[in-house]
Amino acid sequence: MPETAPKTTAAGAAQESTVRDPATRLGAGPGRLLLTLYGVFTVAAASRSIYQLIAQYDRAPLAYLLSAGSALVYGFITFSLVRGGEGARRAAIACCALELLGVVGIGTWTLVDPAAFADSTVWSYYGMDYLFIPVALPVTGLMWLRRARTATA
């Protein structure tokens, strides 16, 4: 039997970082659906806000800027889920919490003072235009990210 040379720590670390256990990856298993939804919402919110900011900015700038902000949050969470790792998981938790705060805050604001918004945002009325997925997404994300932490521990 040929004997293999022991791997150096750099080579072992490089191989270990490229081969990840599917149970510890954030975008694997049920996380794949979450990753897909965040990807779709990133594209939807970004394309909607870019068009509205370019073509209709004077009509409802607050709503369109808030939609652009939601696209940035969705994009960062998508990136974190793809990247994986403990640092990305913690960053995604912070962004999911920010997202939930935004959905609840803006959703409540649109109910209390609808005149403040000449047009709807992604998070208006708790995401009613998007089948309330924007309010369910951060809750589901936080649950998945918490579970992913316990799976790696």
Short mmCIF file of C-alpha atoms in Angstrom, two decimals:
data_model
loop_
_atom_site.label_atom_id
_atom_site.label_comp_id
_atom_site.label_asym_id
_atom_site.label_seq_id
_atom_site.Cartn_x
_atom_site.Cartn_y
_atom_site.Cartn_z
CA MET A 1 0.00 0.00 0.00
CA PRO A 2 1.38 3.38 -0.89
CA GLU A 3 1.82 5.59 2.06
CA THR A 4 0.57 9.16 1.77
CA ALA A 5 2.50 12.05 3.17
CA PRO A 6 0.86 13.86 6.04
CA LYS A 7 -0.89 17.04 5.00
CA THR A 8 0.42 20.34 6.14
CA THR A 9 -1.91 22.51 8.16
CA ALA A 10 -2.40 24.92 5.25
CA ALA A 11 -3.27 22.13 2.80
CA GLY A 12 -5.56 20.47 5.33
CA ALA A 13 -7.30 23.75 6.09
CA ALA A 14 -7.75 24.50 2.37
CA GLN A 15 -9.29 21.08 1.73
CA GLU A 16 -11.48 21.36 4.81
CA SER A 17 -12.80 24.78 3.81
CA THR A 18 -13.74 23.61 0.29
CA VAL A 19 -15.53 20.47 1.45
CA ARG A 20 -18.31 21.45 3.80
CA ASP A 21 -20.66 19.18 5.63
CA PRO A 22 -24.15 19.68 4.13
CA ALA A 23 -25.67 19.76 7.62
CA THR A 24 -23.59 22.81 8.53
CA ARG A 25 -24.14 24.80 5.31
CA LEU A 26 -26.70 27.58 5.68
CA GLY A 27 -28.07 27.21 2.15
CA ALA A 28 -28.45 23.42 2.27
CA GLY A 29 -31.50 21.31 3.05
CA PRO A 30 -34.44 23.49 4.10
CA GLY A 31 -32.10 26.46 3.88
CA ARG A 32 -32.11 26.02 0.10
CA LEU A 33 -35.77 27.12 -0.05
CA LEU A 34 -34.95 30.07 2.18
CA LEU A 35 -31.99 30.94 -0.04
CA THR A 36 -34.19 30.75 -3.14
CA LEU A 37 -36.87 32.97 -1.64
CA TYR A 38 -34.32 35.55 -0.51
CA GLY A 39 -32.76 35.48 -3.98
CA VAL A 40 -36.12 36.03 -5.66
CA PHE A 41 -37.01 38.83 -3.25
CA THR A 42 -33.62 40.45 -3.81
CA VAL A 43 -34.21 40.57 -7.56
CA ALA A 44 -37.86 41.62 -7.20
CA ALA A 45 -37.27 44.40 -4.69
CA ALA A 46 -34.14 45.67 -6.45
CA SER A 47 -35.68 45.76 -9.92
CA ARG A 48 -38.87 47.35 -8.65
CA SER A 49 -37.06 50.03 -6.66
CA ILE A 50 -34.55 50.80 -9.42
CA TYR A 51 -37.34 51.33 -11.93
CA GLN A 52 -39.38 53.43 -9.50
CA LEU A 53 -36.39 55.53 -8.43
CA ILE A 54 -35.51 56.25 -12.07
CA ALA A 55 -38.98 56.68 -13.57
CA GLN A 56 -41.20 57.81 -10.69
CA TYR A 57 -38.96 59.23 -7.96
CA ASP A 58 -40.97 62.45 -7.58
CA ARG A 59 -44.18 60.48 -6.98
CA ALA A 60 -43.21 58.65 -3.75
CA PRO A 61 -39.50 58.95 -2.88
CA LEU A 62 -39.86 57.60 0.67
CA ALA A 63 -41.58 54.41 -0.48
CA TYR A 64 -39.07 53.80 -3.26
CA LEU A 65 -36.05 54.40 -1.03
CA LEU A 66 -37.48 52.02 1.56
CA SER A 67 -37.96 49.39 -1.15
CA ALA A 68 -34.33 49.89 -2.21
CA GLY A 69 -33.28 49.45 1.42
CA SER A 70 -35.23 46.21 1.66
CA ALA A 71 -33.49 44.99 -1.52
CA LEU A 72 -30.11 45.64 0.12
CA VAL A 73 -31.14 43.71 3.23
CA TYR A 74 -32.43 40.81 1.12
CA GLY A 75 -29.23 40.80 -0.91
CA PHE A 76 -27.01 40.72 2.14
CA ILE A 77 -28.98 37.84 3.67
CA THR A 78 -28.81 35.95 0.35
CA PHE A 79 -25.03 36.47 0.24
CA SER A 80 -24.68 35.32 3.85
CA LEU A 81 -26.68 32.15 3.21
CA VAL A 82 -24.53 31.34 0.17
CA ARG A 83 -21.27 32.14 1.97
CA GLY A 84 -22.00 30.03 5.02
CA GLY A 85 -19.89 29.80 8.13
CA GLU A 86 -20.38 31.11 11.63
CA GLY A 87 -19.58 34.75 10.82
CA ALA A 88 -22.04 34.77 7.93
CA ARG A 89 -24.67 33.11 10.12
CA ARG A 90 -24.32 35.83 12.77
CA ALA A 91 -24.48 38.56 10.12
CA ALA A 92 -27.58 36.94 8.62
CA ILE A 93 -29.22 36.80 12.06
CA ALA A 94 -28.60 40.53 12.52
CA CYS A 95 -30.02 41.27 9.05
CA CYS A 96 -33.06 39.04 9.58
CA ALA A 97 -33.75 40.85 12.85
CA LEU A 98 -33.37 44.20 11.05
CA GLU A 99 -35.66 42.94 8.31
CA LEU A 100 -38.31 41.85 10.81
CA LEU A 101 -38.07 45.21 12.55
CA GLY A 102 -38.47 46.93 9.18
CA VAL A 103 -41.45 44.85 8.12
CA VAL A 104 -43.25 45.37 11.43
CA GLY A 105 -42.31 49.06 11.63
CA ILE A 106 -43.19 49.99 8.06
CA GLY A 107 -46.21 47.71 8.07
CA THR A 108 -47.54 49.44 11.17
CA TRP A 109 -46.64 52.87 9.79
CA THR A 110 -48.65 52.19 6.63
CA LEU A 111 -51.66 51.17 8.71
CA VAL A 112 -51.45 54.13 11.08
CA ASP A 113 -50.60 56.82 8.50
CA PRO A 114 -51.34 55.62 4.97
CA ALA A 115 -51.06 59.19 3.67
CA ALA A 116 -47.30 59.09 4.34
CA PHE A 117 -46.91 56.64 1.47
CA ALA A 118 -48.07 57.73 -1.97
CA ASP A 119 -47.17 54.26 -3.22
CA SER A 120 -46.57 50.95 -1.49
CA THR A 121 -43.22 49.49 -0.50
CA VAL A 122 -42.17 45.86 -0.32
CA TRP A 123 -42.94 45.94 3.40
CA SER A 124 -46.17 48.00 3.27
CA TYR A 125 -49.06 46.45 5.15
CA TYR A 126 -46.69 43.70 6.33
CA GLY A 127 -45.98 42.62 2.75
CA MET A 128 -49.59 42.25 1.66
CA ASP A 129 -48.67 42.87 -2.02
CA TYR A 130 -46.29 39.93 -1.76
CA LEU A 131 -48.71 37.48 -0.07
CA PHE A 132 -47.30 38.38 3.40
CA ILE A 133 -44.09 36.53 2.58
CA PRO A 134 -42.00 39.54 3.74
CA VAL A 135 -43.28 39.10 7.30
CA ALA A 136 -42.88 35.31 7.31
CA LEU A 137 -39.44 35.30 5.69
CA PRO A 138 -37.40 36.85 8.54
CA VAL A 139 -39.18 34.72 11.16
CA THR A 140 -38.42 31.58 9.14
CA GLY A 141 -34.88 32.81 8.54
CA LEU A 142 -34.23 33.40 12.22
CA MET A 143 -35.57 29.93 13.06
CA TRP A 144 -33.37 28.31 10.39
CA LEU A 145 -30.27 30.25 11.41
CA ARG A 146 -30.81 29.29 15.05
CA ARG A 147 -31.20 25.65 14.05
CA ALA A 148 -28.06 25.86 11.86
CA ARG A 149 -26.10 27.05 14.91
CA THR A 150 -27.21 24.11 17.02
CA ALA A 151 -26.40 21.71 14.17
CA THR A 152 -22.80 22.91 14.07
CA ALA A 153 -22.34 22.99 17.85
#
